[in-house]
Amino acid sequence: MYKALQSCAIMALFLLMAPAFAADKADDAVALITLENGATVRLNADFTWEYVFLTPQTSATTEGQAIESQGTETAQTQAEQASQPIAKVQPVVIASGPVVGGAMTASAMDHANLLRSTAKGGAKVSYLKSQWDSKGRLGLNFELSSNSEENYVIIEMEIGLYADSGELIKTETVNVWQAIFRVPETYLRMGQTRDSETFWIEGVDKARWSKELMTLKIIDMSSR
Protein backbone atom coordinates (compact mmCIF):
# COMPACT_ATOMS: atom_id res chain seq x y z
CA MET A 1 0.00 0.00 0.00
CA TYR A 2 2.78 2.43 0.80
CA LYS A 3 4.05 2.16 -2.81
CA ALA A 4 0.74 3.55 -4.02
CA LEU A 5 0.82 6.25 -1.36
CA GLN A 6 4.28 7.35 -2.46
CA SER A 7 3.08 7.67 -6.05
CA CYS A 8 -0.02 9.58 -4.94
CA ALA A 9 2.13 11.92 -2.86
CA ILE A 10 4.38 12.75 -5.82
CA MET A 11 1.40 13.38 -8.10
CA ALA A 12 -0.38 15.48 -5.48
CA LEU A 13 2.71 17.58 -4.89
CA PHE A 14 3.09 18.24 -8.61
CA LEU A 15 -0.53 19.26 -9.02
CA LEU A 16 -0.75 21.30 -5.86
CA MET A 17 2.70 22.87 -5.76
CA ALA A 18 1.57 26.48 -6.12
CA PRO A 19 -1.19 26.52 -3.49
CA ALA A 20 0.90 24.43 -1.14
CA PHE A 21 3.67 27.04 -1.07
CA ALA A 22 1.16 29.84 -0.73
CA ALA A 23 -0.52 28.22 2.27
CA ASP A 24 0.56 28.55 5.85
CA LYS A 25 3.79 26.58 6.27
CA ALA A 26 2.58 25.22 9.58
CA ASP A 27 0.09 23.06 7.69
CA ASP A 28 2.09 20.52 5.69
CA ALA A 29 -0.88 18.48 4.47
CA VAL A 30 -1.02 18.24 0.68
CA ALA A 31 -4.11 16.13 0.11
CA LEU A 32 -6.53 13.61 1.60
CA ILE A 33 -6.73 10.28 -0.26
CA THR A 34 -9.33 7.54 0.23
CA LEU A 35 -7.87 4.06 -0.26
CA GLU A 36 -9.62 1.05 -1.75
CA ASN A 37 -10.27 -0.35 1.73
CA GLY A 38 -12.14 2.83 2.70
CA ALA A 39 -9.40 4.24 4.94
CA THR A 40 -8.41 7.89 4.53
CA VAL A 41 -4.80 9.06 4.62
CA ARG A 42 -3.26 12.51 4.63
CA LEU A 43 -0.33 13.06 2.29
CA ASN A 44 2.30 15.42 3.67
CA ALA A 45 4.74 17.67 1.86
CA ASP A 46 7.70 15.61 3.10
CA PHE A 47 6.39 12.54 1.21
CA THR A 48 5.14 10.88 4.39
CA TRP A 49 1.56 9.87 5.08
CA GLU A 50 -0.65 9.19 8.07
CA TYR A 51 -4.15 7.88 8.67
CA VAL A 52 -6.86 10.42 9.46
CA PHE A 53 -10.34 9.74 10.77
CA LEU A 54 -13.46 11.44 9.44
CA THR A 55 -16.05 12.48 12.01
CA PRO A 56 -19.48 13.56 10.67
CA GLN A 57 -21.10 16.45 12.53
CA THR A 58 -23.96 18.85 11.91
CA SER A 59 -24.11 22.61 12.00
CA ALA A 60 -27.01 25.00 11.70
CA THR A 61 -26.86 28.11 9.56
CA THR A 62 -29.43 30.83 9.71
CA GLU A 63 -30.90 32.12 6.51
CA GLY A 64 -33.49 34.69 5.53
CA GLN A 65 -32.94 36.96 8.54
CA ALA A 66 -32.00 39.84 6.29
CA ILE A 67 -33.92 39.78 3.00
CA GLU A 68 -32.82 42.26 0.44
CA SER A 69 -35.61 44.36 -1.05
CA GLN A 70 -35.77 44.58 -4.81
CA GLY A 71 -37.93 46.87 -6.87
CA THR A 72 -39.51 44.02 -8.83
CA GLU A 73 -40.57 42.09 -5.70
CA THR A 74 -43.96 42.61 -4.14
CA ALA A 75 -44.66 42.82 -0.43
CA GLN A 76 -46.41 39.46 -0.64
CA THR A 77 -43.31 37.76 -2.16
CA GLN A 78 -41.10 39.19 0.60
CA ALA A 79 -43.53 37.96 3.24
CA GLU A 80 -43.49 34.45 1.76
CA GLN A 81 -39.71 34.38 1.76
CA ALA A 82 -39.56 35.58 5.34
CA SER A 83 -41.95 32.82 6.41
CA GLN A 84 -39.62 30.07 5.15
CA PRO A 85 -37.60 28.09 7.76
CA ILE A 86 -34.53 30.06 8.74
CA ALA A 87 -32.48 27.10 9.99
CA LYS A 88 -30.78 24.69 7.62
CA VAL A 89 -28.80 21.67 8.81
CA GLN A 90 -25.67 21.01 6.77
CA PRO A 91 -23.43 17.93 7.10
CA VAL A 92 -19.87 18.67 8.15
CA VAL A 93 -17.03 16.17 8.01
CA ILE A 94 -14.01 16.86 10.21
CA ALA A 95 -10.72 15.11 9.45
CA SER A 96 -8.46 14.68 12.46
CA GLY A 97 -5.41 12.69 13.38
CA PRO A 98 -5.69 9.71 15.71
CA VAL A 99 -4.72 11.77 18.76
CA VAL A 100 -6.47 14.97 19.84
CA GLY A 101 -5.66 16.76 23.09
CA GLY A 102 -3.23 14.07 24.19
CA ALA A 103 -5.79 11.25 23.94
CA MET A 104 -6.69 8.80 21.18
CA THR A 105 -10.01 9.61 19.53
CA ALA A 106 -12.92 7.17 19.63
CA SER A 107 -12.75 6.75 15.86
CA ALA A 108 -9.04 5.92 16.02
CA MET A 109 -9.66 3.40 18.79
CA ASP A 110 -12.28 1.70 16.59
CA HIS A 111 -9.64 1.33 13.84
CA ALA A 112 -6.61 0.67 16.04
CA ASN A 113 -5.18 -1.88 13.59
CA LEU A 114 -4.52 0.93 11.08
CA LEU A 115 -2.21 2.64 13.55
CA ARG A 116 0.02 -0.38 14.09
CA SER A 117 2.13 0.34 11.03
CA THR A 118 3.98 3.32 9.63
CA ALA A 119 6.12 4.05 6.58
CA LYS A 120 8.64 6.58 5.36
CA GLY A 121 11.30 6.69 2.67
CA GLY A 122 10.20 3.38 1.19
CA ALA A 123 10.58 1.53 4.50
CA LYS A 124 7.62 0.16 6.42
CA VAL A 125 7.42 -0.83 10.09
CA SER A 126 4.57 -2.97 11.41
CA TYR A 127 3.74 -4.13 14.92
CA LEU A 128 4.19 -7.90 15.30
CA LYS A 129 3.52 -8.96 18.88
CA SER A 130 3.83 -8.10 22.55
CA GLN A 131 4.93 -10.00 25.64
CA TRP A 132 5.48 -9.39 29.34
CA ASP A 133 8.47 -10.48 31.38
CA SER A 134 8.75 -11.42 35.05
CA LYS A 135 9.60 -7.79 35.91
CA GLY A 136 6.31 -6.53 34.50
CA ARG A 137 7.97 -4.94 31.47
CA LEU A 138 6.20 -4.77 28.13
CA GLY A 139 8.12 -6.28 25.21
CA LEU A 140 7.32 -5.14 21.66
CA ASN A 141 8.43 -6.68 18.38
CA PHE A 142 8.13 -5.18 14.90
CA GLU A 143 8.54 -6.26 11.29
CA LEU A 144 10.43 -4.08 8.82
CA SER A 145 10.37 -4.17 5.04
CA SER A 146 11.78 -1.93 2.32
CA ASN A 147 11.19 -1.12 -1.33
CA SER A 148 13.76 1.68 -1.30
CA GLU A 149 17.08 1.75 -3.11
CA GLU A 150 18.59 3.13 0.10
CA ASN A 151 20.45 0.74 2.41
CA TYR A 152 19.13 1.66 5.84
CA VAL A 153 21.43 1.30 8.84
CA ILE A 154 19.34 3.14 11.43
CA ILE A 155 15.58 3.72 11.59
CA GLU A 156 14.45 5.68 14.62
CA MET A 157 10.80 5.42 15.60
CA GLU A 158 8.52 6.99 18.21
CA ILE A 159 6.03 4.67 19.90
CA GLY A 160 2.98 6.10 21.66
CA LEU A 161 1.27 3.71 24.09
CA TYR A 162 -2.35 4.39 25.06
CA ALA A 163 -4.54 2.94 27.78
CA ASP A 164 -7.76 1.14 26.92
CA SER A 165 -9.54 4.42 27.70
CA GLY A 166 -7.49 6.25 25.05
CA GLU A 167 -5.34 8.12 27.58
CA LEU A 168 -1.64 8.42 26.75
CA ILE A 169 0.45 6.22 29.01
CA LYS A 170 3.89 7.11 27.67
CA THR A 171 6.00 7.57 24.56
CA GLU A 172 9.23 5.76 23.79
CA THR A 173 11.82 6.42 21.10
CA VAL A 174 13.71 3.37 19.83
CA ASN A 175 16.06 2.45 17.01
CA VAL A 176 13.69 -0.06 15.50
CA TRP A 177 16.47 -1.01 13.09
CA GLN A 178 20.16 -0.81 13.99
CA ALA A 179 22.67 -2.29 11.58
CA ILE A 180 26.21 -3.25 12.56
CA PHE A 181 28.83 -0.74 11.47
CA ARG A 182 30.51 -1.79 8.20
CA VAL A 183 28.62 -5.09 8.03
CA PRO A 184 26.55 -4.71 4.84
CA GLU A 185 24.54 -7.90 5.38
CA THR A 186 22.92 -6.24 8.41
CA TYR A 187 21.61 -3.28 6.38
CA LEU A 188 17.90 -3.14 5.54
CA ARG A 189 17.88 -3.41 1.75
CA MET A 190 15.30 -3.27 -1.02
CA GLY A 191 13.03 -6.30 -1.08
CA GLN A 192 14.02 -7.49 2.37
CA THR A 193 11.74 -8.22 5.32
CA ARG A 194 13.33 -8.38 8.75
CA ASP A 195 12.22 -8.65 12.37
CA SER A 196 13.34 -6.19 15.01
CA GLU A 197 14.76 -7.08 18.35
CA THR A 198 12.46 -7.03 21.38
CA PHE A 199 12.11 -3.60 22.96
CA TRP A 200 11.40 -3.71 26.70
CA ILE A 201 9.36 -0.81 28.06
CA GLU A 202 8.78 -0.10 31.73
CA GLY A 203 5.91 1.75 33.37
CA VAL A 204 3.00 0.20 31.45
CA ASP A 205 0.16 -1.36 33.47
CA LYS A 206 -0.83 -4.64 31.80
CA ALA A 207 -4.43 -4.25 33.01
CA ARG A 208 -4.73 -0.89 31.20
CA TRP A 209 -3.23 -2.08 27.90
CA SER A 210 -5.38 -5.04 26.90
CA LYS A 211 -6.47 -3.36 23.63
CA GLU A 212 -2.85 -2.79 22.59
CA LEU A 213 -3.50 0.80 21.51
CA MET A 214 -0.48 2.50 20.00
CA THR A 215 0.77 4.98 17.44
CA LEU A 216 3.97 4.59 15.43
CA LYS A 217 5.98 7.29 13.68
CA ILE A 218 9.36 7.09 11.95
CA ILE A 219 11.25 10.20 12.97
CA ASP A 220 14.74 9.65 11.56
CA MET A 221 16.53 7.43 9.06
CA SER A 222 20.17 6.88 8.14
CA SER A 223 21.40 5.02 5.09
CA ARG A 224 24.62 4.13 3.26
mmCIF file of C-alpha atoms in Angstrom:
data_model
loop_
_atom_site.group_PDB
_atom_site.id
_atom_site.type_symbol
_atom_site.label_atom_id
_atom_site.label_comp_id
_atom_site.label_asym_id
_atom_site.label_seq_id
_atom_site.Cartn_x
_atom_site.Cartn_y
_atom_site.Cartn_z
ATOM 1 C CA MET A 1 0.000 0.000 0.000
ATOM 2 C CA TYR A 2 2.778 2.433 0.797
ATOM 3 C CA LYS A 3 4.053 2.158 -2.811
ATOM 4 C CA ALA A 4 0.736 3.550 -4.022
ATOM 5 C CA LEU A 5 0.820 6.251 -1.355
ATOM 6 C CA GLN A 6 4.276 7.354 -2.455
ATOM 7 C CA SER A 7 3.078 7.668 -6.051
ATOM 8 C CA CYS A 8 -0.019 9.582 -4.941
ATOM 9 C CA ALA A 9 2.132 11.919 -2.863
ATOM 10 C CA ILE A 10 4.380 12.745 -5.823
ATOM 11 C CA MET A 11 1.398 13.383 -8.101
ATOM 12 C CA ALA A 12 -0.381 15.476 -5.476
ATOM 13 C CA LEU A 13 2.707 17.576 -4.887
ATOM 14 C CA PHE A 14 3.094 18.240 -8.608
ATOM 15 C CA LEU A 15 -0.533 19.264 -9.025
ATOM 16 C CA LEU A 16 -0.753 21.305 -5.863
ATOM 17 C CA MET A 17 2.704 22.873 -5.757
ATOM 18 C CA ALA A 18 1.567 26.483 -6.118
ATOM 19 C CA PRO A 19 -1.189 26.519 -3.490
ATOM 20 C CA ALA A 20 0.905 24.430 -1.143
ATOM 21 C CA PHE A 21 3.665 27.041 -1.067
ATOM 22 C CA ALA A 22 1.164 29.838 -0.729
ATOM 23 C CA ALA A 23 -0.515 28.216 2.267
ATOM 24 C CA ASP A 24 0.558 28.546 5.851
ATOM 25 C CA LYS A 25 3.791 26.580 6.265
ATOM 26 C CA ALA A 26 2.576 25.216 9.584
ATOM 27 C CA ASP A 27 0.086 23.057 7.686
ATOM 28 C CA ASP A 28 2.091 20.516 5.686
ATOM 29 C CA ALA A 29 -0.877 18.483 4.473
ATOM 30 C CA VAL A 30 -1.017 18.242 0.682
ATOM 31 C CA ALA A 31 -4.114 16.133 0.105
ATOM 32 C CA LEU A 32 -6.529 13.611 1.599
ATOM 33 C CA ILE A 33 -6.730 10.283 -0.263
ATOM 34 C CA THR A 34 -9.335 7.538 0.233
ATOM 35 C CA LEU A 35 -7.874 4.064 -0.259
ATOM 36 C CA GLU A 36 -9.617 1.047 -1.749
ATOM 37 C CA ASN A 37 -10.266 -0.351 1.730
ATOM 38 C CA GLY A 38 -12.135 2.832 2.698
ATOM 39 C CA ALA A 39 -9.402 4.240 4.942
ATOM 40 C CA THR A 40 -8.414 7.887 4.533
ATOM 41 C CA VAL A 41 -4.804 9.063 4.616
ATOM 42 C CA ARG A 42 -3.259 12.509 4.625
ATOM 43 C CA LEU A 43 -0.326 13.056 2.286
ATOM 44 C CA ASN A 44 2.299 15.419 3.669
ATOM 45 C CA ALA A 45 4.739 17.674 1.865
ATOM 46 C CA ASP A 46 7.697 15.614 3.096
ATOM 47 C CA PHE A 47 6.392 12.539 1.208
ATOM 48 C CA THR A 48 5.142 10.875 4.394
ATOM 49 C CA TRP A 49 1.558 9.870 5.082
ATOM 50 C CA GLU A 50 -0.655 9.193 8.070
ATOM 51 C CA TYR A 51 -4.147 7.884 8.669
ATOM 52 C CA VAL A 52 -6.861 10.416 9.458
ATOM 53 C CA PHE A 53 -10.344 9.737 10.770
ATOM 54 C CA LEU A 54 -13.462 11.437 9.437
ATOM 55 C CA THR A 55 -16.047 12.478 12.015
ATOM 56 C CA PRO A 56 -19.482 13.560 10.667
ATOM 57 C CA GLN A 57 -21.097 16.448 12.530
ATOM 58 C CA THR A 58 -23.963 18.852 11.912
ATOM 59 C CA SER A 59 -24.107 22.609 12.002
ATOM 60 C CA ALA A 60 -27.012 25.002 11.697
ATOM 61 C CA THR A 61 -26.859 28.109 9.562
ATOM 62 C CA THR A 62 -29.434 30.826 9.708
ATOM 63 C CA GLU A 63 -30.895 32.116 6.514
ATOM 64 C CA GLY A 64 -33.491 34.689 5.535
ATOM 65 C CA GLN A 65 -32.937 36.964 8.537
ATOM 66 C CA ALA A 66 -32.000 39.842 6.287
ATOM 67 C CA ILE A 67 -33.925 39.776 2.996
ATOM 68 C CA GLU A 68 -32.821 42.265 0.445
ATOM 69 C CA SER A 69 -35.612 44.360 -1.053
ATOM 70 C CA GLN A 70 -35.772 44.578 -4.806
ATOM 71 C CA GLY A 71 -37.928 46.871 -6.874
ATOM 72 C CA THR A 72 -39.512 44.017 -8.827
ATOM 73 C CA GLU A 73 -40.572 42.094 -5.698
ATOM 74 C CA THR A 74 -43.958 42.610 -4.137
ATOM 75 C CA ALA A 75 -44.658 42.818 -0.434
ATOM 76 C CA GLN A 76 -46.409 39.463 -0.637
ATOM 77 C CA THR A 77 -43.313 37.764 -2.156
ATOM 78 C CA GLN A 78 -41.101 39.193 0.600
ATOM 79 C CA ALA A 79 -43.534 37.962 3.236
ATOM 80 C CA GLU A 80 -43.495 34.446 1.755
ATOM 81 C CA GLN A 81 -39.707 34.378 1.761
ATOM 82 C CA ALA A 82 -39.559 35.582 5.340
ATOM 83 C CA SER A 83 -41.945 32.822 6.410
ATOM 84 C CA GLN A 84 -39.616 30.074 5.149
ATOM 85 C CA PRO A 85 -37.597 28.087 7.757
ATOM 86 C CA ILE A 86 -34.535 30.061 8.739
ATOM 87 C CA ALA A 87 -32.480 27.102 9.989
ATOM 88 C CA LYS A 88 -30.785 24.690 7.624
ATOM 89 C CA VAL A 89 -28.797 21.674 8.805
ATOM 90 C CA GLN A 90 -25.672 21.007 6.768
ATOM 91 C CA PRO A 91 -23.430 17.933 7.103
ATOM 92 C CA VAL A 92 -19.872 18.669 8.152
ATOM 93 C CA VAL A 93 -17.026 16.171 8.009
ATOM 94 C CA ILE A 94 -14.011 16.865 10.207
ATOM 95 C CA ALA A 95 -10.719 15.112 9.450
ATOM 96 C CA SER A 96 -8.464 14.675 12.458
ATOM 97 C CA GLY A 97 -5.409 12.687 13.376
ATOM 98 C CA PRO A 98 -5.691 9.710 15.711
ATOM 99 C CA VAL A 99 -4.720 11.775 18.759
ATOM 100 C CA VAL A 100 -6.472 14.965 19.844
ATOM 101 C CA GLY A 101 -5.665 16.759 23.091
ATOM 102 C CA GLY A 102 -3.234 14.071 24.185
ATOM 103 C CA ALA A 103 -5.791 11.249 23.939
ATOM 104 C CA MET A 104 -6.689 8.801 21.185
ATOM 105 C CA THR A 105 -10.009 9.608 19.531
ATOM 106 C CA ALA A 106 -12.916 7.166 19.634
ATOM 107 C CA SER A 107 -12.751 6.748 15.860
ATOM 108 C CA ALA A 108 -9.041 5.925 16.023
ATOM 109 C CA MET A 109 -9.663 3.398 18.786
ATOM 110 C CA ASP A 110 -12.275 1.695 16.590
ATOM 111 C CA HIS A 111 -9.638 1.328 13.842
ATOM 112 C CA ALA A 112 -6.610 0.668 16.038
ATOM 113 C CA ASN A 113 -5.182 -1.881 13.594
ATOM 114 C CA LEU A 114 -4.524 0.930 11.082
ATOM 115 C CA LEU A 115 -2.209 2.638 13.554
ATOM 116 C CA ARG A 116 0.020 -0.380 14.094
ATOM 117 C CA SER A 117 2.134 0.335 11.028
ATOM 118 C CA THR A 118 3.977 3.324 9.633
ATOM 119 C CA ALA A 119 6.116 4.049 6.584
ATOM 120 C CA LYS A 120 8.636 6.579 5.359
ATOM 121 C CA GLY A 121 11.303 6.693 2.666
ATOM 122 C CA GLY A 122 10.198 3.376 1.189
ATOM 123 C CA ALA A 123 10.576 1.530 4.503
ATOM 124 C CA LYS A 124 7.616 0.157 6.419
ATOM 125 C CA VAL A 125 7.422 -0.826 10.094
ATOM 126 C CA SER A 126 4.567 -2.974 11.406
ATOM 127 C CA TYR A 127 3.739 -4.133 14.916
ATOM 128 C CA LEU A 128 4.187 -7.899 15.295
ATOM 129 C CA LYS A 129 3.524 -8.957 18.876
ATOM 130 C CA SER A 130 3.828 -8.099 22.555
ATOM 131 C CA GLN A 131 4.930 -9.998 25.637
ATOM 132 C CA TRP A 132 5.480 -9.390 29.339
ATOM 133 C CA ASP A 133 8.471 -10.476 31.378
ATOM 134 C CA SER A 134 8.750 -11.415 35.053
ATOM 135 C CA LYS A 135 9.595 -7.789 35.915
ATOM 136 C CA GLY A 136 6.308 -6.526 34.497
ATOM 137 C CA ARG A 137 7.972 -4.940 31.470
ATOM 138 C CA LEU A 138 6.201 -4.774 28.129
ATOM 139 C CA GLY A 139 8.121 -6.276 25.212
ATOM 140 C CA LEU A 140 7.323 -5.136 21.661
ATOM 141 C CA ASN A 141 8.428 -6.676 18.380
ATOM 142 C CA PHE A 142 8.126 -5.183 14.895
ATOM 143 C CA GLU A 143 8.544 -6.262 11.287
ATOM 144 C CA LEU A 144 10.434 -4.077 8.818
ATOM 145 C CA SER A 145 10.371 -4.169 5.035
ATOM 146 C CA SER A 146 11.783 -1.934 2.323
ATOM 147 C CA ASN A 147 11.192 -1.117 -1.332
ATOM 148 C CA SER A 148 13.755 1.684 -1.304
ATOM 149 C CA GLU A 149 17.078 1.752 -3.106
ATOM 150 C CA GLU A 150 18.593 3.131 0.098
ATOM 151 C CA ASN A 151 20.447 0.744 2.406
ATOM 152 C CA TYR A 152 19.131 1.656 5.842
ATOM 153 C CA VAL A 153 21.434 1.297 8.840
ATOM 154 C CA ILE A 154 19.336 3.141 11.435
ATOM 155 C CA ILE A 155 15.582 3.716 11.592
ATOM 156 C CA GLU A 156 14.455 5.684 14.615
ATOM 157 C CA MET A 157 10.797 5.421 15.602
ATOM 158 C CA GLU A 158 8.523 6.989 18.207
ATOM 159 C CA ILE A 159 6.031 4.675 19.904
ATOM 160 C CA GLY A 160 2.981 6.096 21.661
ATOM 161 C CA LEU A 161 1.267 3.710 24.091
ATOM 162 C CA TYR A 162 -2.348 4.392 25.061
ATOM 163 C CA ALA A 163 -4.537 2.939 27.784
ATOM 164 C CA ASP A 164 -7.764 1.142 26.918
ATOM 165 C CA SER A 165 -9.540 4.422 27.700
ATOM 166 C CA GLY A 166 -7.491 6.254 25.051
ATOM 167 C CA GLU A 167 -5.337 8.117 27.585
ATOM 168 C CA LEU A 168 -1.643 8.416 26.747
ATOM 169 C CA ILE A 169 0.454 6.220 29.015
ATOM 170 C CA LYS A 170 3.893 7.108 27.671
ATOM 171 C CA THR A 171 6.000 7.566 24.560
ATOM 172 C CA GLU A 172 9.231 5.758 23.794
ATOM 173 C CA THR A 173 11.817 6.415 21.097
ATOM 174 C CA VAL A 174 13.707 3.374 19.828
ATOM 175 C CA ASN A 175 16.057 2.455 17.010
ATOM 176 C CA VAL A 176 13.685 -0.058 15.497
ATOM 177 C CA TRP A 177 16.465 -1.014 13.095
ATOM 178 C CA GLN A 178 20.158 -0.810 13.995
ATOM 179 C CA ALA A 179 22.671 -2.288 11.584
ATOM 180 C CA ILE A 180 26.205 -3.245 12.558
ATOM 181 C CA PHE A 181 28.826 -0.740 11.468
ATOM 182 C CA ARG A 182 30.509 -1.786 8.204
ATOM 183 C CA VAL A 183 28.620 -5.091 8.034
ATOM 184 C CA PRO A 184 26.548 -4.710 4.840
ATOM 185 C CA GLU A 185 24.541 -7.897 5.385
ATOM 186 C CA THR A 186 22.920 -6.236 8.412
ATOM 187 C CA TYR A 187 21.608 -3.285 6.376
ATOM 188 C CA LEU A 188 17.896 -3.137 5.540
ATOM 189 C CA ARG A 189 17.880 -3.407 1.748
ATOM 190 C CA MET A 190 15.301 -3.271 -1.020
ATOM 191 C CA GLY A 191 13.027 -6.302 -1.083
ATOM 192 C CA GLN A 192 14.019 -7.487 2.375
ATOM 193 C CA THR A 193 11.743 -8.217 5.325
ATOM 194 C CA ARG A 194 13.330 -8.383 8.754
ATOM 195 C CA ASP A 195 12.219 -8.648 12.368
ATOM 196 C CA SER A 196 13.342 -6.188 15.008
ATOM 197 C CA GLU A 197 14.764 -7.080 18.355
ATOM 198 C CA THR A 198 12.460 -7.031 21.383
ATOM 199 C CA PHE A 199 12.109 -3.595 22.965
ATOM 200 C CA TRP A 200 11.398 -3.712 26.700
ATOM 201 C CA ILE A 201 9.363 -0.815 28.059
ATOM 202 C CA GLU A 202 8.780 -0.099 31.730
ATOM 203 C CA GLY A 203 5.908 1.751 33.373
ATOM 204 C CA VAL A 204 3.000 0.199 31.453
ATOM 205 C CA ASP A 205 0.163 -1.360 33.465
ATOM 206 C CA LYS A 206 -0.828 -4.637 31.804
ATOM 207 C CA ALA A 207 -4.428 -4.250 33.005
ATOM 208 C CA ARG A 208 -4.730 -0.889 31.195
ATOM 209 C CA TRP A 209 -3.232 -2.082 27.904
ATOM 210 C CA SER A 210 -5.383 -5.037 26.905
ATOM 211 C CA LYS A 211 -6.473 -3.362 23.633
ATOM 212 C CA GLU A 212 -2.847 -2.785 22.587
ATOM 213 C CA LEU A 213 -3.502 0.803 21.514
ATOM 214 C CA MET A 214 -0.480 2.499 20.001
ATOM 215 C CA THR A 215 0.772 4.977 17.438
ATOM 216 C CA LEU A 216 3.969 4.587 15.429
ATOM 217 C CA LYS A 217 5.979 7.291 13.685
ATOM 218 C CA ILE A 218 9.357 7.088 11.947
ATOM 219 C CA ILE A 219 11.249 10.202 12.969
ATOM 220 C CA ASP A 220 14.744 9.654 11.557
ATOM 221 C CA MET A 221 16.527 7.428 9.061
ATOM 222 C CA SER A 222 20.168 6.881 8.137
ATOM 223 C CA SER A 223 21.399 5.023 5.090
ATOM 224 C CA ARG A 224 24.623 4.132 3.258
#
